[in-house]
Tab-separated table of C-alpha atoms and ligand atoms in Angstrom:
chain	number	residue	atom	x	y	z
C	1	UNK	CA	43.495	103.670	-42.383
C	2	UNK	CA	45.643	100.531	-42.183
C	3	UNK	CA	46.277	99.426	-38.582
C	4	UNK	CA	48.828	96.834	-37.471
C	5	UNK	CA	48.308	94.844	-34.255
C	6	UNK	CA	50.948	92.734	-32.530
C	7	UNK	CA	51.479	90.981	-29.204
C	8	UNK	CA	54.964	91.074	-27.737
C	9	UNK	CA	56.635	89.766	-24.567
C	10	UNK	CA	54.909	87.340	-22.203
C	11	UNK	CA	51.422	86.344	-23.372
C	12	UNK	CA	48.461	87.248	-21.195
C	13	UNK	CA	44.832	86.049	-21.119
C	14	UNK	CA	42.756	88.632	-22.989
C	15	UNK	CA	45.144	89.291	-25.875
C	16	UNK	CA	42.760	87.547	-28.295
C	17	UNK	CA	39.726	89.384	-26.919
C	18	UNK	CA	41.594	92.633	-27.513
C	19	UNK	CA	42.465	91.701	-31.109
C	20	UNK	CA	38.789	90.828	-31.697
C	21	UNK	CA	37.718	94.238	-30.428
C	22	UNK	CA	40.380	96.050	-32.489
C	23	UNK	CA	39.396	94.257	-35.711
C	24	UNK	CA	35.653	94.722	-35.217
C	25	UNK	CA	35.982	98.399	-34.289
C	26	UNK	CA	38.230	99.055	-37.280
C	27	UNK	CA	36.071	97.139	-39.766
C	28	UNK	CA	32.894	98.813	-38.483
C	29	UNK	CA	34.442	102.226	-39.115
C	30	UNK	CA	35.729	101.318	-42.613
C	31	UNK	CA	39.367	100.684	-41.657
C	32	UNK	CA	41.758	97.754	-42.049
C	33	UNK	CA	43.666	95.594	-39.568
C	34	UNK	CA	46.617	93.333	-40.302
C	35	UNK	CA	47.741	91.004	-37.515
C	36	UNK	CA	51.520	90.837	-37.213
C	37	UNK	CA	52.759	87.447	-36.029
C	38	UNK	CA	55.429	86.794	-33.368
C	39	UNK	CA	55.529	90.370	-32.088
C	40	UNK	CA	58.273	92.752	-33.201
C	41	UNK	CA	60.385	89.768	-34.304
C	42	UNK	CA	57.646	88.799	-36.774
C	43	UNK	CA	57.397	92.385	-37.972
C	44	UNK	CA	61.126	92.358	-38.762
C	45	UNK	CA	60.611	89.042	-40.587
C	46	UNK	CA	57.475	90.343	-42.401
C	47	UNK	CA	55.226	87.625	-40.902
C	48	UNK	CA	51.508	88.354	-41.057
C	49	UNK	CA	48.433	86.457	-39.890
C	50	UNK	CA	46.587	84.926	-42.833
C	51	UNK	CA	42.868	84.244	-43.117
C	52	UNK	CA	41.578	80.845	-44.319
C	53	UNK	CA	41.476	82.192	-47.892
C	54	UNK	CA	45.121	83.304	-47.711
C	55	UNK	CA	44.428	87.064	-47.463
C	56	UNK	CA	45.982	89.143	-44.681
C	57	UNK	CA	43.435	91.921	-44.070
C	58	UNK	CA	41.433	90.701	-41.070
C	59	UNK	CA	37.652	90.710	-41.330
C	60	UNK	CA	34.781	90.232	-38.871
C	61	UNK	CA	34.998	86.420	-39.183
C	62	UNK	CA	38.797	86.333	-38.726
C	63	UNK	CA	38.243	86.939	-35.019
C	64	UNK	CA	35.139	84.820	-34.374
C	65	UNK	CA	35.009	83.122	-30.986
C	66	UNK	CA	38.255	84.680	-29.769
C	67	UNK	CA	36.981	86.225	-26.506
C	68	UNK	CA	37.308	83.018	-24.552
C	69	UNK	CA	40.624	81.815	-25.984
C	70	UNK	CA	43.789	82.138	-23.872
C	71	UNK	CA	47.268	82.934	-25.231
C	72	UNK	CA	47.502	84.801	-28.519
C	73	UNK	CA	46.573	83.455	-31.959
C	74	UNK	CA	49.135	85.895	-33.377
C	75	UNK	CA	51.939	84.308	-31.268
C	76	UNK	CA	54.356	86.440	-29.271
C	77	UNK	CA	58.107	86.784	-28.781
C	78	UNK	CA	60.750	88.799	-26.974
C	79	UNK	CA	62.709	90.678	-29.643
C	80	UNK	CA	66.364	91.515	-28.938
C	81	UNK	CA	66.801	93.092	-32.384
C	82	UNK	CA	64.312	95.836	-31.560
C	83	UNK	CA	66.644	96.978	-28.775
C	84	UNK	CA	69.153	98.149	-31.422
C	85	UNK	CA	68.927	101.289	-33.630
C	86	UNK	CA	69.264	99.035	-36.710
C	87	UNK	CA	66.268	96.940	-35.587
C	88	UNK	CA	64.162	100.052	-35.011
C	89	UNK	CA	65.100	101.466	-38.447
C	90	UNK	CA	64.216	98.160	-40.102
C	91	UNK	CA	60.860	97.958	-38.287
C	92	UNK	CA	59.994	101.492	-39.481
C	93	UNK	CA	61.012	100.586	-43.041
C	94	UNK	CA	58.781	97.483	-43.055
C	95	UNK	CA	55.790	99.344	-41.606
C	96	UNK	CA	56.222	101.881	-44.422
C	97	UNK	CA	56.653	99.178	-47.073
C	98	UNK	CA	53.281	97.619	-46.160
C	99	UNK	CA	51.505	100.973	-45.935
C	100	UNK	CA	50.667	100.891	-42.216
C	101	UNK	CA	49.254	104.158	-40.848
C	102	UNK	CA	49.093	103.027	-37.224
C	103	UNK	CA	50.459	100.302	-34.966
C	104	UNK	CA	48.845	98.912	-31.802
C	105	UNK	CA	51.495	96.917	-29.882
C	106	UNK	CA	50.149	94.935	-26.946
C	107	UNK	CA	52.362	93.792	-24.073
C	108	UNK	CA	54.247	94.979	-21.017
C	109	UNK	CA	57.132	97.277	-20.240
C	110	UNK	CA	59.492	95.948	-22.948
C	111	UNK	CA	56.774	96.159	-25.616
C	112	UNK	CA	55.989	99.773	-24.765
C	113	UNK	CA	59.695	100.679	-24.638
C	114	UNK	CA	60.026	99.309	-28.189
C	115	UNK	CA	56.943	101.311	-29.195
C	116	UNK	CA	58.428	104.509	-27.808
C	117	UNK	CA	61.700	104.031	-29.721
C	118	UNK	CA	59.855	103.109	-32.912
C	119	UNK	CA	57.761	106.268	-32.623
C	120	UNK	CA	60.963	108.343	-32.799
C	121	UNK	CA	61.803	107.141	-36.320
C	122	UNK	CA	58.460	106.054	-37.841
C	123	UNK	CA	55.915	108.706	-38.802
C	124	UNK	CA	52.838	106.482	-38.258
C	125	UNK	CA	50.691	106.596	-35.124
C	126	UNK	CA	51.307	104.272	-32.179
C	127	UNK	CA	48.914	103.450	-29.329
C	128	UNK	CA	50.102	100.774	-26.885
C	129	UNK	CA	47.831	98.280	-25.098
C	130	UNK	CA	48.648	96.963	-21.593
C	131	UNK	CA	48.851	93.187	-21.960
C	132	UNK	CA	50.680	91.531	-19.063
C	133	UNK	CA	49.589	89.496	-16.076
C	134	UNK	CA	51.987	91.420	-13.835
C	135	UNK	CA	49.882	94.618	-13.411
C	136	UNK	CA	53.118	96.586	-13.206
C	137	UNK	CA	52.410	99.404	-15.679
C	138	UNK	CA	51.677	103.039	-14.908
C	139	UNK	CA	48.745	104.452	-16.870
C	140	UNK	CA	46.091	101.870	-16.025
C	141	UNK	CA	44.601	100.504	-12.820
C	142	UNK	CA	44.701	96.984	-14.250
C	143	UNK	CA	46.573	95.351	-17.103
C	144	UNK	CA	44.804	92.845	-19.355
C	145	UNK	CA	45.442	89.340	-17.990
C	146	UNK	CA	45.891	90.243	-14.331
C	147	UNK	CA	42.401	89.159	-13.232
C	148	UNK	CA	42.758	85.726	-14.845
C	149	UNK	CA	46.219	85.182	-13.355
C	150	UNK	CA	44.908	85.972	-9.877
C	151	UNK	CA	41.912	83.682	-10.391
C	152	UNK	CA	44.214	80.815	-11.438
C	153	UNK	CA	46.511	81.430	-8.472
C	154	UNK	CA	43.619	81.576	-5.995
C	155	UNK	CA	42.173	78.307	-7.297
C	156	UNK	CA	45.576	76.648	-6.778
C	157	UNK	CA	46.052	78.101	-3.291
C	158	UNK	CA	42.540	76.989	-2.257
C	159	UNK	CA	43.438	73.425	-3.229
C	160	UNK	CA	46.791	73.570	-1.451
C	161	UNK	CA	45.094	74.859	1.698
C	162	UNK	CA	43.112	71.621	1.902
C	163	UNK	CA	46.341	69.630	2.073
C	164	UNK	CA	47.970	72.176	4.384
C	165	UNK	CA	44.970	71.835	6.710
C	166	UNK	CA	44.997	68.033	6.629
C	167	UNK	CA	48.714	67.753	7.349
C	168	UNK	CA	49.354	70.829	9.551
C	169	UNK	CA	51.668	72.271	6.908
C	170	UNK	CA	52.907	75.585	5.613
C	171	UNK	CA	53.037	76.150	1.831
C	172	UNK	CA	55.221	78.695	0.067
C	173	UNK	CA	53.405	79.347	-3.216
C	174	UNK	CA	55.389	81.290	-5.810
C	175	UNK	CA	53.531	83.423	-8.333
C	176	UNK	CA	54.886	85.491	-11.224
C	177	UNK	CA	55.851	89.142	-10.790
C	178	UNK	CA	59.437	90.063	-11.520
C	179	UNK	CA	59.179	93.660	-10.357
C	180	UNK	CA	55.717	93.918	-8.911
C	181	UNK	CA	53.956	92.144	-6.057
C	182	UNK	CA	50.413	92.825	-7.247
C	183	UNK	CA	49.588	89.239	-8.263
C	184	UNK	CA	50.979	87.971	-4.944
C	185	UNK	CA	49.110	90.528	-2.850
C	186	UNK	CA	45.768	90.087	-4.623
C	187	UNK	CA	46.136	86.295	-4.414
C	188	UNK	CA	46.969	86.480	-0.711
C	189	UNK	CA	43.922	88.626	0.103
C	190	UNK	CA	41.538	86.534	-1.997
C	191	UNK	CA	42.787	83.145	-0.799
C	192	UNK	CA	43.081	84.034	2.877
C	193	UNK	CA	46.856	83.572	3.007
C	194	UNK	CA	48.675	84.646	6.163
C	195	UNK	CA	51.972	85.845	4.641
C	196	UNK	CA	52.956	87.667	1.458
C	197	UNK	CA	56.510	88.292	0.237
C	198	UNK	CA	56.767	90.964	-2.462
C	199	UNK	CA	59.632	92.944	-4.024
C	200	UNK	CA	58.249	96.276	-2.761
C	201	UNK	CA	58.554	95.345	0.939
C	202	UNK	CA	61.791	94.217	2.571
C	203	UNK	CA	61.387	91.849	5.500
C	204	UNK	CA	64.085	89.766	7.148
C	205	UNK	CA	63.796	86.006	7.644
C	206	UNK	CA	63.855	86.637	11.413
C	207	UNK	CA	60.849	88.999	11.243
C	208	UNK	CA	58.901	86.440	9.224
C	209	UNK	CA	59.768	83.629	11.643
C	210	UNK	CA	58.596	85.789	14.575
C	211	UNK	CA	55.285	86.274	12.715
C	212	UNK	CA	55.023	82.519	12.126
C	213	UNK	CA	55.630	81.760	15.806
C	214	UNK	CA	52.785	84.145	16.684
C	215	UNK	CA	50.537	82.499	14.086
C	216	UNK	CA	51.253	79.095	15.652
C	217	UNK	CA	50.612	80.442	19.163
C	218	UNK	CA	47.276	81.860	17.949
C	219	UNK	CA	46.116	78.297	17.270
C	220	UNK	CA	46.467	78.132	13.500
C	221	UNK	CA	47.679	74.780	12.254
C	222	UNK	CA	48.264	75.589	8.582
C	223	UNK	CA	49.819	78.591	6.841
C	224	UNK	CA	49.902	79.824	3.275
C	225	UNK	CA	52.649	82.233	2.190
C	226	UNK	CA	52.368	83.788	-1.276
C	227	UNK	CA	55.757	84.724	-2.723
C	228	UNK	CA	56.256	86.987	-5.737
C	229	UNK	CA	59.082	85.583	-7.879
C	230	UNK	CA	60.885	88.946	-7.683
C	231	UNK	CA	61.027	89.148	-3.878
C	232	UNK	CA	64.396	90.486	-2.723
C	233	UNK	CA	65.047	87.340	-0.633
C	234	UNK	CA	64.568	85.125	-3.708
C	235	UNK	CA	61.739	82.868	-4.874
C	236	UNK	CA	59.681	80.421	-2.801
C	237	UNK	CA	62.390	77.748	-2.653
C	238	UNK	CA	65.052	80.193	-1.387
C	239	UNK	CA	62.681	81.702	1.179
C	240	UNK	CA	61.573	78.298	2.462
C	241	UNK	CA	65.231	77.441	3.108
C	242	UNK	CA	66.006	80.809	4.735
C	243	UNK	CA	63.048	80.521	7.094
C	244	UNK	CA	63.862	76.919	7.961
C	245	UNK	CA	67.352	78.021	8.990
C	246	UNK	CA	65.868	80.931	10.987
C	247	UNK	CA	63.604	78.549	12.980
C	248	UNK	CA	60.286	78.315	11.118
C	249	UNK	CA	57.970	76.419	13.523
C	250	UNK	CA	55.988	74.894	10.615
C	251	UNK	CA	56.926	71.935	8.436
C	252	UNK	CA	56.731	73.369	4.916
C	253	UNK	CA	56.519	72.648	1.174
C	254	UNK	CA	56.923	74.845	-1.909
C	255	UNK	CA	54.882	75.107	-5.099
C	256	UNK	CA	55.952	77.278	-8.036
C	257	UNK	CA	52.932	78.220	-10.167
C	258	UNK	CA	55.074	80.039	-12.773
C	259	UNK	CA	53.741	80.063	-16.332
C	260	UNK	CA	50.477	78.343	-15.305
C	261	UNK	CA	49.289	81.849	-14.450
C	262	UNK	CA	49.720	83.092	-18.022
C	263	UNK	CA	47.357	80.531	-19.560
C	264	UNK	CA	43.690	79.682	-19.571
C	265	UNK	CA	40.451	81.166	-20.759
C	266	UNK	CA	40.373	84.842	-19.747
C	267	UNK	CA	38.225	85.849	-16.777
C	268	UNK	CA	35.234	88.044	-17.716
C	269	UNK	CA	36.927	91.127	-16.198
C	270	UNK	CA	39.899	90.660	-18.561
C	271	UNK	CA	37.632	90.080	-21.567
C	272	UNK	CA	35.711	93.261	-20.792
C	273	UNK	CA	38.859	95.359	-20.225
C	274	UNK	CA	40.405	93.952	-23.421
C	275	UNK	CA	37.270	94.783	-25.404
C	276	UNK	CA	37.093	98.311	-23.995
C	277	UNK	CA	40.757	99.116	-24.544
C	278	UNK	CA	40.911	97.549	-28.031
C	279	UNK	CA	37.942	99.665	-29.079
C	280	UNK	CA	39.402	102.769	-27.434
C	281	UNK	CA	42.836	102.279	-29.046
C	282	UNK	CA	41.270	102.229	-32.521
C	283	UNK	CA	39.030	105.250	-31.924
C	284	UNK	CA	42.069	107.042	-30.482
C	285	UNK	CA	44.200	106.551	-33.608
C	286	UNK	CA	41.238	107.619	-35.729
C	287	UNK	CA	41.189	110.855	-33.678
C	288	UNK	CA	44.892	111.356	-34.484
C	289	UNK	CA	46.371	110.271	-31.139
C	290	UNK	CA	49.856	108.742	-30.963
C	291	UNK	CA	52.722	107.981	-28.557
C	292	UNK	CA	50.384	106.890	-25.765
C	293	UNK	CA	49.026	103.796	-24.029
C	294	UNK	CA	45.326	103.103	-23.626
C	295	UNK	CA	44.285	102.328	-20.060
C	296	UNK	CA	41.414	102.522	-17.596
C	297	UNK	CA	41.874	104.568	-14.451
C	298	UNK	CA	39.063	104.824	-11.873
C	299	UNK	CA	36.571	103.652	-14.499
C	300	UNK	CA	37.612	106.230	-17.139
C	301	UNK	CA	39.337	105.275	-20.399
C	302	UNK	CA	42.624	107.148	-20.551
C	303	UNK	CA	45.648	107.782	-22.749
C	304	UNK	CA	49.004	108.131	-20.970
C	305	UNK	CA	52.289	109.038	-22.720
C	306	UNK	CA	54.423	105.943	-23.310
C	307	UNK	CA	57.330	107.612	-21.466
C	308	UNK	CA	55.216	107.845	-18.299
C	309	UNK	CA	53.978	104.245	-18.571
C	310	UNK	CA	57.483	102.798	-18.676
C	311	UNK	CA	59.328	105.322	-16.458
C	312	UNK	CA	58.914	103.120	-13.406
C	313	UNK	CA	56.969	100.077	-12.308
C	314	UNK	CA	53.591	100.751	-10.755
C	315	UNK	CA	53.733	100.922	-6.979
C	316	UNK	CA	51.859	98.343	-4.986
C	317	UNK	CA	48.814	99.623	-3.085
C	318	UNK	CA	49.970	99.791	0.542
C	319	UNK	CA	46.349	99.970	1.724
C	320	UNK	CA	45.938	96.405	0.432
C	321	UNK	CA	48.930	95.317	2.509
C	322	UNK	CA	47.279	96.762	5.590
C	323	UNK	CA	44.058	94.975	4.659
C	324	UNK	CA	45.864	91.645	4.349
C	325	UNK	CA	47.348	92.040	7.816
C	326	UNK	CA	43.871	92.581	9.273
C	327	UNK	CA	41.938	89.906	7.375
C	328	UNK	CA	44.653	87.267	7.789
C	329	UNK	CA	43.729	87.275	11.474
W	401	LIG	O1	54.814	88.404	-18.555
W	401	LIG	C1	55.670	88.820	-17.494
W	401	LIG	C2	56.144	87.631	-16.782
W	401	LIG	O2	54.983	86.964	-16.454
W	401	LIG	C3	56.996	87.833	-15.542
W	401	LIG	O3	56.304	87.916	-14.341
W	401	LIG	C4	57.953	86.657	-15.593
W	401	LIG	O4	59.123	86.888	-14.914
W	401	LIG	C5	58.158	86.516	-17.043
W	401	LIG	O5	56.941	86.838	-17.648
W	401	LIG	C6	58.712	85.211	-17.503
W	401	LIG	O6	58.469	85.037	-18.855
W	401	LIG	P1	59.347	84.199	-19.878
W	401	LIG	O7	59.752	82.945	-19.203
W	401	LIG	O8	58.419	83.983	-21.011
W	401	LIG	O9	60.510	85.059	-20.255
């Protein structure tokens, strides 16, 4: 069987570890992997990863040492052309031209939406892999890259807390998460932040200022607020301004972590998840599965229909919100 692997959309730490697992599982079972460069855009342009000797079939040594490498050696892109029927038709034609039997696209919501559309016109098998730091997909408890993003954010917040403590300051720290507050919430719990602003929970500036007044009265001299970029009030800069106008009792600063969270050597938890899901995606196509995404739910490896994975963004765990309120003291 000839299997294609591509990374599309925002890169996430663990994409290389997943490719390594896919290639080694396929080679071990007598199958072939070709790495497609620059996501769906590269597929449309017929761009393939080449080994040192110029061949394109990936072997055991093509993926040596990849577990610890951030980003994606295949490169990624956001592909507008795949959102058109012509782009989908062309992608199917190219997959056929190169004799692919299966495709493993790795990415987030947009990547899986493209996979679903492609599956309607191409007769090969498709198993998606959840590669995004946002942790916003249905069909898996965690997406590959989330753990590293949270680790990076927590390290930054810990450092900022030192300065906040020294200068009696409040920091608004913005993390990624267009539609999902999971990175923000996990970062807040792990770093001991007092406030979290996420798209799933609407809170007025007045309510937040009341909370800040109480925090000040309780004797705290520094405050960390973790803001998901997709919060309905805006990002960290907008919220800082809104709260200032509403009477925030703390002098404050903002820090936008942005794309920093997408880089770096993957955390062990992401490397392990990537290895498990890469292996599972290959064994799944070998069993004849298609039209699904590989995931891990409550410790079990699972396949969920692509339609379900992209139907809506994963809901934030409200129990964790309750926990934050308690542990923030
Ligand atoms: O990968 C998803 C994400 O991290 C979002 O949280 C963010 O809004 C987006 O990527 C930004 O990515 P880019 O600037 O590459 O379009």
